Amino acid sequence: MTRVLIVDDDQTMAQMLHLYLEDEGYKTDVASDGDSALKALKTFEPDVIILDLYLPDKKGNELIDDIQNQTEAPIIMISLETKSSERIHALKRGVDDFLSKPFNMKELQARIEVVLRRVAKVERANLLKPEIFKIEQLHNKKIELDRQKRVLTINTEQVELTNTEFELLSLFTDHPGIVFSREDLINRVKGNHYFLTDRSIDVHITNLRKKIEDHPKQPEYIKTVWGIGYKWMN
């Protein structure tokens, strides 16, 4: 049974979501603020998180990193906010989808199923990959990417990655020397998810370089191929 964590301080909305999803065969839990949401991650262990943009103790955008440090469950953000800047910011931070209130419950259910299929697809693909990727090359830097635990270690220190950063790094290290266009990366990482754009790919690459490169502006691992995209130099 799919477990859905609903994080929304609007009790009417939260109750509607709870009743609808339970009636459709999901198991749900409800949190009304950020702190209770983080606690529910440990006790409820959701498969999907529905996260309101505005919460009484903090904005949903501020919770994304904390959530992703605890779980790989996809996040669908919901909000009355209609500004594209808020949606873009949330998607760049790593949410998997965004719905503006009010929305059709059947559309929400469809989007839940889409993100779950995407996660299942990635998990199946990971089963075919070597469990641990290691490189000991430039400047004696030791990089270890454990795909099963989804952990990146550099010189024995664990480095936190967002889901998108992890998927990008896994793709690059599986195909050293292969040039990926931004469109390739969008299709391979997010399964043609229309919210992931060329610009957001560039942002994720910039953030990833900051975490693994000694000199992010002069990268030695993730190289830019001008006019095309990016490749991993082994």
GROMACS .gro file of N, CA and C in nm, residues 44-172:
model
  387
   44PHE      N    1   0.648   0.728   0.994
   44PHE     CA    2   0.551   0.688   0.891
   44PHE      C    3   0.620   0.633   0.766
   45GLU      N    4   0.740   0.682   0.737
   45GLU     CA    5   0.819   0.638   0.620
   45GLU      C    6   0.737   0.643   0.492
   46PRO      N    7   0.704   0.763   0.446
   46PRO     CA    8   0.616   0.776   0.327
   46PRO      C    9   0.685   0.738   0.196
   47ASP      N   10   0.602   0.700   0.099
   47ASP     CA   11   0.650   0.676  -0.037
   47ASP      C   12   0.643   0.803  -0.120
   48VAL      N   13   0.550   0.893  -0.084
   48VAL     CA   14   0.531   1.021  -0.152
   48VAL      C   15   0.498   1.125  -0.046
   49ILE      N   16   0.545   1.249  -0.070
   49ILE     CA   17   0.514   1.360   0.022
   49ILE      C   18   0.440   1.468  -0.055
   50ILE      N   19   0.325   1.511  -0.001
   50ILE     CA   20   0.253   1.627  -0.054
   50ILE      C   21   0.282   1.742   0.041
   51LEU      N   22   0.350   1.844  -0.008
   51LEU     CA   23   0.404   1.949   0.078
   51LEU      C   24   0.348   2.085   0.038
   52ASP      N   25   0.282   2.152   0.133
   52ASP     CA   26   0.231   2.287   0.107
   52ASP      C   27   0.347   2.386   0.109
   53LEU      N   28   0.339   2.487   0.021
   53LEU     CA   29   0.447   2.584   0.012
   53LEU      C   30   0.460   2.669   0.137
   54TYR      N   31   0.347   2.704   0.197
   54TYR     CA   32   0.349   2.792   0.315
   54TYR      C   33   0.302   2.717   0.439
   55LEU      N   34   0.388   2.710   0.538
   55LEU     CA   35   0.358   2.644   0.665
   55LEU      C   36   0.377   2.744   0.779
   56PRO      N   37   0.318   2.720   0.895
   56PRO     CA   38   0.325   2.820   1.002
   56PRO      C   39   0.465   2.842   1.058
   57ASP      N   40   0.551   2.739   1.054
   57ASP     CA   41   0.684   2.757   1.113
   57ASP      C   42   0.792   2.787   1.010
   58LYS      N   43   0.770   2.749   0.885
   58LYS     CA   44   0.867   2.779   0.780
   58LYS      C   45   0.805   2.750   0.644
   59LYS      N   46   0.866   2.806   0.538
   59LYS     CA   47   0.816   2.779   0.404
   59LYS      C   48   0.854   2.638   0.363
   60GLY      N   49   0.767   2.578   0.281
   60GLY     CA   50   0.795   2.444   0.233
   60GLY      C   51   0.928   2.436   0.161
   61ASN      N   52   0.966   2.543   0.089
   61ASN     CA   53   1.094   2.544   0.019
   61ASN      C   54   1.212   2.527   0.115
   62GLU      N   55   1.197   2.579   0.238
   62GLU     CA   56   1.303   2.569   0.335
   62GLU      C   57   1.314   2.428   0.393
   63LEU      N   58   1.209   2.349   0.375
   63LEU     CA   59   1.206   2.212   0.428
   63LEU      C   60   1.267   2.110   0.333
   64ILE      N   61   1.279   2.148   0.206
   64ILE     CA   62   1.316   2.049   0.105
   64ILE      C   63   1.447   1.979   0.137
   65ASP      N   64   1.551   2.055   0.169
   65ASP     CA   65   1.681   1.994   0.199
   65ASP      C   66   1.673   1.901   0.319
   66ASP      N   67   1.601   1.946   0.424
   66ASP     CA   68   1.586   1.862   0.544
   66ASP      C   69   1.514   1.732   0.511
   67ILE      N   70   1.411   1.741   0.429
   67ILE     CA   71   1.336   1.622   0.389
   67ILE      C   72   1.425   1.528   0.309
   68GLN      N   73   1.496   1.583   0.211
   68GLN     CA   74   1.577   1.499   0.124
   68GLN      C   75   1.698   1.439   0.194
   69ASN      N   76   1.737   1.497   0.307
   69ASN     CA   77   1.843   1.437   0.386
   69ASN      C   78   1.795   1.315   0.462
   70GLN      N   79   1.661   1.301   0.475
   70GLN     CA   80   1.605   1.190   0.551
   70GLN      C   81   1.538   1.084   0.464
   71THR      N   82   1.495   1.121   0.344
   71THR     CA   83   1.420   1.026   0.263
   71THR      C   84   1.441   1.055   0.115
   72GLU      N   85   1.421   0.952   0.034
   72GLU     CA   86   1.426   0.966  -0.111
   72GLU      C   87   1.286   0.977  -0.171
   73ALA      N   88   1.186   0.983  -0.085
   73ALA     CA   89   1.048   0.990  -0.134
   73ALA      C   90   1.028   1.116  -0.218
   74PRO      N   91   0.963   1.105  -0.334
   74PRO     CA   92   0.938   1.223  -0.418
   74PRO      C   93   0.844   1.321  -0.349
   75ILE      N   94   0.862   1.448  -0.383
   75ILE     CA   95   0.784   1.555  -0.321
   75ILE      C   96   0.696   1.622  -0.427
   76ILE      N   97   0.567   1.631  -0.398
   76ILE     CA   98   0.474   1.709  -0.481
   76ILE      C   99   0.434   1.831  -0.400
   77MET      N  100   0.473   1.949  -0.446
   77MET     CA  101   0.442   2.071  -0.372
   77MET      C  102   0.307   2.125  -0.418
   78ILE      N  103   0.227   2.176  -0.321
   78ILE     CA  104   0.098   2.236  -0.352
   78ILE      C  105   0.094   2.376  -0.292
   79SER      N  106   0.021   2.467  -0.358
   79SER     CA  107   0.016   2.604  -0.307
   79SER      C  108  -0.092   2.685  -0.376
   80LEU      N  109  -0.142   2.787  -0.304
   80LEU     CA  110  -0.229   2.887  -0.364
   80LEU      C  111  -0.149   2.984  -0.449
   81GLU      N  112  -0.017   2.986  -0.427
   81GLU     CA  113   0.071   3.076  -0.500
   81GLU      C  114   0.073   3.040  -0.648
   82THR      N  115   0.051   3.140  -0.731
   82THR     CA  116   0.047   3.115  -0.876
   82THR      C  117   0.167   3.175  -0.949
   83LYS      N  118   0.255   3.244  -0.878
   83LYS     CA  119   0.372   3.304  -0.943
   83LYS      C  120   0.465   3.196  -0.995
   84SER      N  121   0.506   3.210  -1.119
   84SER     CA  122   0.597   3.110  -1.177
   84SER      C  123   0.730   3.108  -1.105
   85SER      N  124   0.771   3.222  -1.047
   85SER     CA  125   0.900   3.228  -0.977
   85SER      C  126   0.903   3.132  -0.858
   86GLU      N  127   0.789   3.120  -0.786
   86GLU     CA  128   0.783   3.028  -0.672
   86GLU      C  129   0.791   2.884  -0.719
   87ARG      N  130   0.721   2.852  -0.828
   87ARG     CA  131   0.724   2.716  -0.880
   87ARG      C  132   0.864   2.680  -0.928
   88ILE      N  133   0.925   2.772  -1.001
   88ILE     CA  134   1.060   2.747  -1.052
   88ILE      C  135   1.159   2.727  -0.939
   89HIS      N  136   1.147   2.811  -0.836
   89HIS     CA  137   1.237   2.800  -0.721
   89HIS      C  138   1.221   2.664  -0.654
   90ALA      N  139   1.098   2.622  -0.635
   90ALA     CA  140   1.074   2.493  -0.570
   90ALA      C  141   1.129   2.378  -0.654
   91LEU      N  142   1.109   2.384  -0.785
   91LEU     CA  143   1.157   2.277  -0.872
   91LEU      C  144   1.309   2.272  -0.877
   92LYS      N  145   1.371   2.389  -0.873
   92LYS     CA  146   1.517   2.392  -0.869
   92LYS      C  147   1.570   2.336  -0.739
   93ARG      N  148   1.494   2.351  -0.632
   93ARG     CA  149   1.537   2.298  -0.502
   93ARG      C  150   1.523   2.147  -0.495
   94GLY      N  151   1.448   2.087  -0.590
   94GLY     CA  152   1.444   1.942  -0.595
   94GLY      C  153   1.307   1.877  -0.581
   95VAL      N  154   1.198   1.957  -0.578
   95VAL     CA  155   1.066   1.892  -0.573
   95VAL      C  156   1.039   1.826  -0.708
   96ASP      N  157   0.954   1.726  -0.708
   96ASP     CA  158   0.929   1.647  -0.828
   96ASP      C  159   0.810   1.696  -0.910
   97ASP      N  160   0.721   1.771  -0.846
   97ASP     CA  161   0.607   1.824  -0.919
   97ASP      C  162   0.548   1.939  -0.838
   98PHE      N  163   0.462   2.018  -0.902
   98PHE     CA  164   0.403   2.136  -0.837
   98PHE      C  165   0.259   2.150  -0.886
   99LEU      N  166   0.166   2.162  -0.792
   99LEU     CA  167   0.024   2.182  -0.826
   99LEU      C  168  -0.027   2.309  -0.758
  100SER      N  169  -0.095   2.394  -0.833
  100SER     CA  170  -0.154   2.514  -0.776
  100SER      C  171  -0.295   2.484  -0.726
  101LYS      N  172  -0.325   2.531  -0.606
  101LYS     CA  173  -0.460   2.516  -0.551
  101LYS      C  174  -0.552   2.618  -0.617
  102PRO      N  175  -0.680   2.583  -0.639
  102PRO     CA  176  -0.740   2.451  -0.619
  102PRO      C  177  -0.705   2.359  -0.736
  103PHE      N  178  -0.703   2.229  -0.709
  103PHE     CA  179  -0.671   2.134  -0.815
  103PHE      C  180  -0.768   2.017  -0.809
  104ASN      N  181  -0.774   1.944  -0.916
  104ASN     CA  182  -0.860   1.827  -0.925
  104ASN      C  183  -0.793   1.710  -0.853
  105MET      N  184  -0.867   1.642  -0.767
  105MET     CA  185  -0.809   1.533  -0.690
  105MET      C  186  -0.760   1.419  -0.779
  106LYS      N  187  -0.831   1.396  -0.888
  106LYS     CA  188  -0.788   1.290  -0.980
  106LYS      C  189  -0.654   1.327  -1.046
  107GLU      N  190  -0.635   1.457  -1.072
  107GLU     CA  191  -0.506   1.500  -1.128
  107GLU      C  192  -0.394   1.478  -1.027
  108LEU      N  193  -0.421   1.509  -0.901
  108LEU     CA  194  -0.322   1.484  -0.798
  108LEU      C  195  -0.287   1.336  -0.792
  109GLN      N  196  -0.390   1.250  -0.795
  109GLN     CA  197  -0.365   1.106  -0.792
  109GLN      C  198  -0.281   1.063  -0.912
  110ALA      N  199  -0.311   1.117  -1.028
  110ALA     CA  200  -0.235   1.082  -1.148
  110ALA      C  201  -0.089   1.124  -1.133
  111ARG      N  202  -0.065   1.239  -1.075
  111ARG     CA  203   0.072   1.287  -1.058
  111ARG      C  204   0.147   1.203  -0.954
  112ILE      N  205   0.076   1.157  -0.851
  112ILE     CA  206   0.137   1.066  -0.755
  112ILE      C  207   0.185   0.940  -0.825
  113GLU      N  208   0.101   0.884  -0.910
  113GLU     CA  209   0.137   0.762  -0.981
  113GLU      C  210   0.254   0.785  -1.077
  114VAL      N  211   0.260   0.903  -1.138
  114VAL     CA  212   0.370   0.935  -1.230
  114VAL      C  213   0.503   0.940  -1.155
  115VAL      N  214   0.507   1.009  -1.041
  115VAL     CA  215   0.634   1.019  -0.969
  115VAL      C  216   0.674   0.883  -0.912
  116LEU      N  217   0.577   0.801  -0.875
  116LEU     CA  218   0.609   0.668  -0.825
  116LEU      C  219   0.666   0.580  -0.936
  117ARG      N  220   0.611   0.591  -1.056
  117ARG     CA  221   0.666   0.514  -1.169
  117ARG      C  222   0.808   0.559  -1.201
  118ARG      N  223   0.832   0.689  -1.188
  118ARG     CA  224   0.965   0.740  -1.217
  118ARG      C  225   1.065   0.685  -1.116
  119VAL      N  226   1.027   0.682  -0.989
  119VAL     CA  227   1.115   0.628  -0.885
  119VAL      C  228   1.142   0.481  -0.909
  120ALA      N  229   1.036   0.406  -0.943
  120ALA     CA  230   1.051   0.263  -0.969
  120ALA      C  231   1.143   0.238  -1.087
  121LYS      N  232   1.133   0.323  -1.189
  121LYS     CA  233   1.218   0.309  -1.308
  121LYS      C  234   1.364   0.330  -1.271
  122VAL      N  235   1.391   0.431  -1.190
  122VAL     CA  236   1.529   0.458  -1.147
  122VAL      C  237   1.582   0.343  -1.063
  123GLU      N  238   1.498   0.291  -0.973
  123GLU     CA  239   1.542   0.181  -0.886
  123GLU      C  240   1.573   0.056  -0.968
  124ARG      N  241   1.490   0.027  -1.070
  124ARG     CA  242   1.517  -0.089  -1.155
  124ARG      C  243   1.648  -0.071  -1.230
  125ALA      N  244   1.671   0.050  -1.280
  125ALA     CA  245   1.795   0.076  -1.353
  125ALA      C  246   1.916   0.063  -1.261
  126ASN      N  247   1.900   0.106  -1.136
  126ASN     CA  248   2.013   0.098  -1.042
  126ASN      C  249   2.051  -0.046  -1.011
  127LEU      N  250   1.954  -0.138  -1.021
  127LEU     CA  251   1.985  -0.279  -0.993
  127LEU      C  252   2.083  -0.336  -1.095
  128LEU      N  253   2.087  -0.274  -1.214
  128LEU     CA  254   2.174  -0.323  -1.319
  128LEU      C  255   2.313  -0.259  -1.315
  129LYS      N  256   2.333  -0.162  -1.225
  129LYS     CA  257   2.459  -0.090  -1.219
  129LYS      C  258   2.551  -0.150  -1.113
  130PRO      N  259   2.682  -0.131  -1.129
  130PRO     CA  260   2.773  -0.169  -1.020
  130PRO      C  261   2.731  -0.095  -0.893
  131GLU      N  262   2.736  -0.165  -0.782
  131GLU     CA  263   2.684  -0.108  -0.659
  131GLU      C  264   2.763   0.014  -0.614
  132ILE      N  265   2.895   0.008  -0.630
  132ILE     CA  266   2.979   0.118  -0.584
  132ILE      C  267   3.073   0.162  -0.696
  133PHE      N  268   3.073   0.290  -0.726
  133PHE     CA  269   3.166   0.348  -0.822
  133PHE      C  270   3.279   0.414  -0.745
  134LYS      N  271   3.402   0.387  -0.783
  134LYS     CA  272   3.517   0.446  -0.715
  134LYS      C  273   3.612   0.506  -0.817
  135ILE      N  274   3.673   0.616  -0.781
  135ILE     CA  275   3.779   0.674  -0.861
  135ILE      C  276   3.885   0.733  -0.769
  136GLU      N  277   4.010   0.703  -0.798
  136GLU     CA  278   4.122   0.760  -0.723
  136GLU      C  279   4.217   0.816  -0.828
  137GLN      N  280   4.203   0.943  -0.857
  137GLN     CA  281   4.280   0.996  -0.968
  137GLN      C  282   4.332   1.136  -0.939
  138LEU      N  283   4.257   1.239  -0.973
  138LEU     CA  284   4.308   1.375  -0.971
  138LEU      C  285   4.341   1.421  -0.830
  139HIS      N  286   4.465   1.469  -0.812
  139HIS     CA  287   4.508   1.526  -0.684
  139HIS      C  288   4.487   1.430  -0.567
  140ASN      N  289   4.497   1.301  -0.595
  140ASN     CA  290   4.479   1.199  -0.491
  140ASN      C  291   4.341   1.205  -0.426
  141LYS      N  292   4.247   1.262  -0.496
  141LYS     CA  293   4.111   1.269  -0.443
  141LYS      C  294   4.045   1.133  -0.459
  142LYS      N  295   3.985   1.083  -0.351
  142LYS     CA  296   3.918   0.954  -0.354
  142LYS      C  297   3.767   0.977  -0.351
  143ILE      N  298   3.702   0.940  -0.460
  143ILE     CA  299   3.558   0.957  -0.473
  143ILE      C  300   3.492   0.820  -0.473
  144GLU      N  301   3.390   0.803  -0.389
  144GLU     CA  302   3.316   0.677  -0.384
  144GLU      C  303   3.167   0.708  -0.386
  145LEU      N  304   3.099   0.651  -0.485
  145LEU     CA  305   2.955   0.670  -0.498
  145LEU      C  306   2.886   0.536  -0.475
  146ASP      N  307   2.818   0.524  -0.363
  146ASP     CA  308   2.747   0.401  -0.327
  146ASP      C  309   2.603   0.415  -0.372
  147ARG      N  310   2.567   0.342  -0.480
  147ARG     CA  311   2.434   0.358  -0.537
  147ARG      C  312   2.324   0.296  -0.451
  148GLN      N  313   2.359   0.190  -0.381
  148GLN     CA  314   2.258   0.124  -0.297
  148GLN      C  315   2.220   0.214  -0.180
  149LYS      N  316   2.319   0.272  -0.116
  149LYS     CA  317   2.293   0.360  -0.001
  149LYS      C  318   2.269   0.504  -0.043
  150ARG      N  319   2.294   0.531  -0.174
  150ARG     CA  320   2.281   0.667  -0.228
  150ARG      C  321   2.366   0.765  -0.148
  151VAL      N  322   2.493   0.729  -0.134
  151VAL     CA  323   2.586   0.809  -0.056
  151VAL      C  324   2.709   0.841  -0.140
  152LEU      N  325   2.751   0.967  -0.138
  152LEU     CA  326   2.876   1.009  -0.201
  152LEU      C  327   2.978   1.038  -0.092
  153THR      N  328   3.097   0.978  -0.105
  153THR     CA  329   3.205   1.001  -0.011
  153THR      C  330   3.326   1.054  -0.086
  154ILE      N  331   3.384   1.163  -0.037
  154ILE     CA  332   3.505   1.219  -0.095
  154ILE      C  333   3.610   1.227   0.014
  155ASN      N  334   3.720   1.153  -0.006
  155ASN     CA  335   3.828   1.150   0.093
  155ASN      C  336   3.774   1.117   0.232
  156THR      N  337   3.690   1.013   0.238
  156THR     CA  338   3.629   0.958   0.360
  156THR      C  339   3.521   1.047   0.421
  157GLU      N  340   3.494   1.165   0.364
  157GLU     CA  341   3.390   1.253   0.417
  157GLU      C  342   3.263   1.241   0.332
  158GLN      N  343   3.150   1.220   0.398
  158GLN     CA  344   3.023   1.205   0.326
  158GLN      C  345   2.975   1.340   0.276
  159VAL      N  346   2.931   1.345   0.151
  159VAL     CA  347   2.883   1.468   0.088
  159VAL      C  348   2.734   1.452   0.057
  160GLU      N  349   2.653   1.545   0.105
  160GLU     CA  350   2.510   1.536   0.083
  160GLU      C  351   2.474   1.576  -0.061
  161LEU      N  352   2.391   1.496  -0.125
  161LEU     CA  353   2.343   1.524  -0.260
  161LEU      C  354   2.191   1.528  -0.261
  162THR      N  355   2.134   1.614  -0.344
  162THR     CA  356   1.990   1.607  -0.368
  162THR      C  357   1.963   1.486  -0.459
  163ASN      N  358   1.836   1.448  -0.472
  163ASN     CA  359   1.803   1.335  -0.559
  163ASN      C  360   1.849   1.359  -0.702
  164THR      N  361   1.825   1.480  -0.751
  164THR     CA  362   1.863   1.510  -0.890
  164THR      C  363   2.015   1.507  -0.906
  165GLU      N  364   2.088   1.562  -0.811
  165GLU     CA  365   2.235   1.559  -0.817
  165GLU      C  366   2.286   1.415  -0.817
  166PHE      N  367   2.225   1.331  -0.734
  166PHE     CA  368   2.267   1.191  -0.729
  166PHE      C  369   2.242   1.122  -0.863
  167GLU      N  370   2.125   1.145  -0.921
  167GLU     CA  371   2.092   1.082  -1.048
  167GLU      C  372   2.184   1.130  -1.159
  168LEU      N  373   2.217   1.259  -1.160
  168LEU     CA  374   2.309   1.312  -1.260
  168LEU      C  375   2.447   1.250  -1.245
  169LEU      N  376   2.497   1.244  -1.120
  169LEU     CA  377   2.630   1.189  -1.098
  169LEU      C  378   2.635   1.041  -1.133
  170SER      N  379   2.529   0.967  -1.102
  170SER     CA  380   2.524   0.825  -1.137
  170SER      C  381   2.528   0.808  -1.289
  171LEU      N  382   2.453   0.891  -1.359
  171LEU     CA  383   2.450   0.882  -1.505
  171LEU      C  384   2.588   0.913  -1.564
  172PHE      N  385   2.651   1.018  -1.516
  172PHE     CA  386   2.782   1.055  -1.567
  172PHE      C  387   2.886   0.946  -1.542
   0.00000   0.00000   0.00000
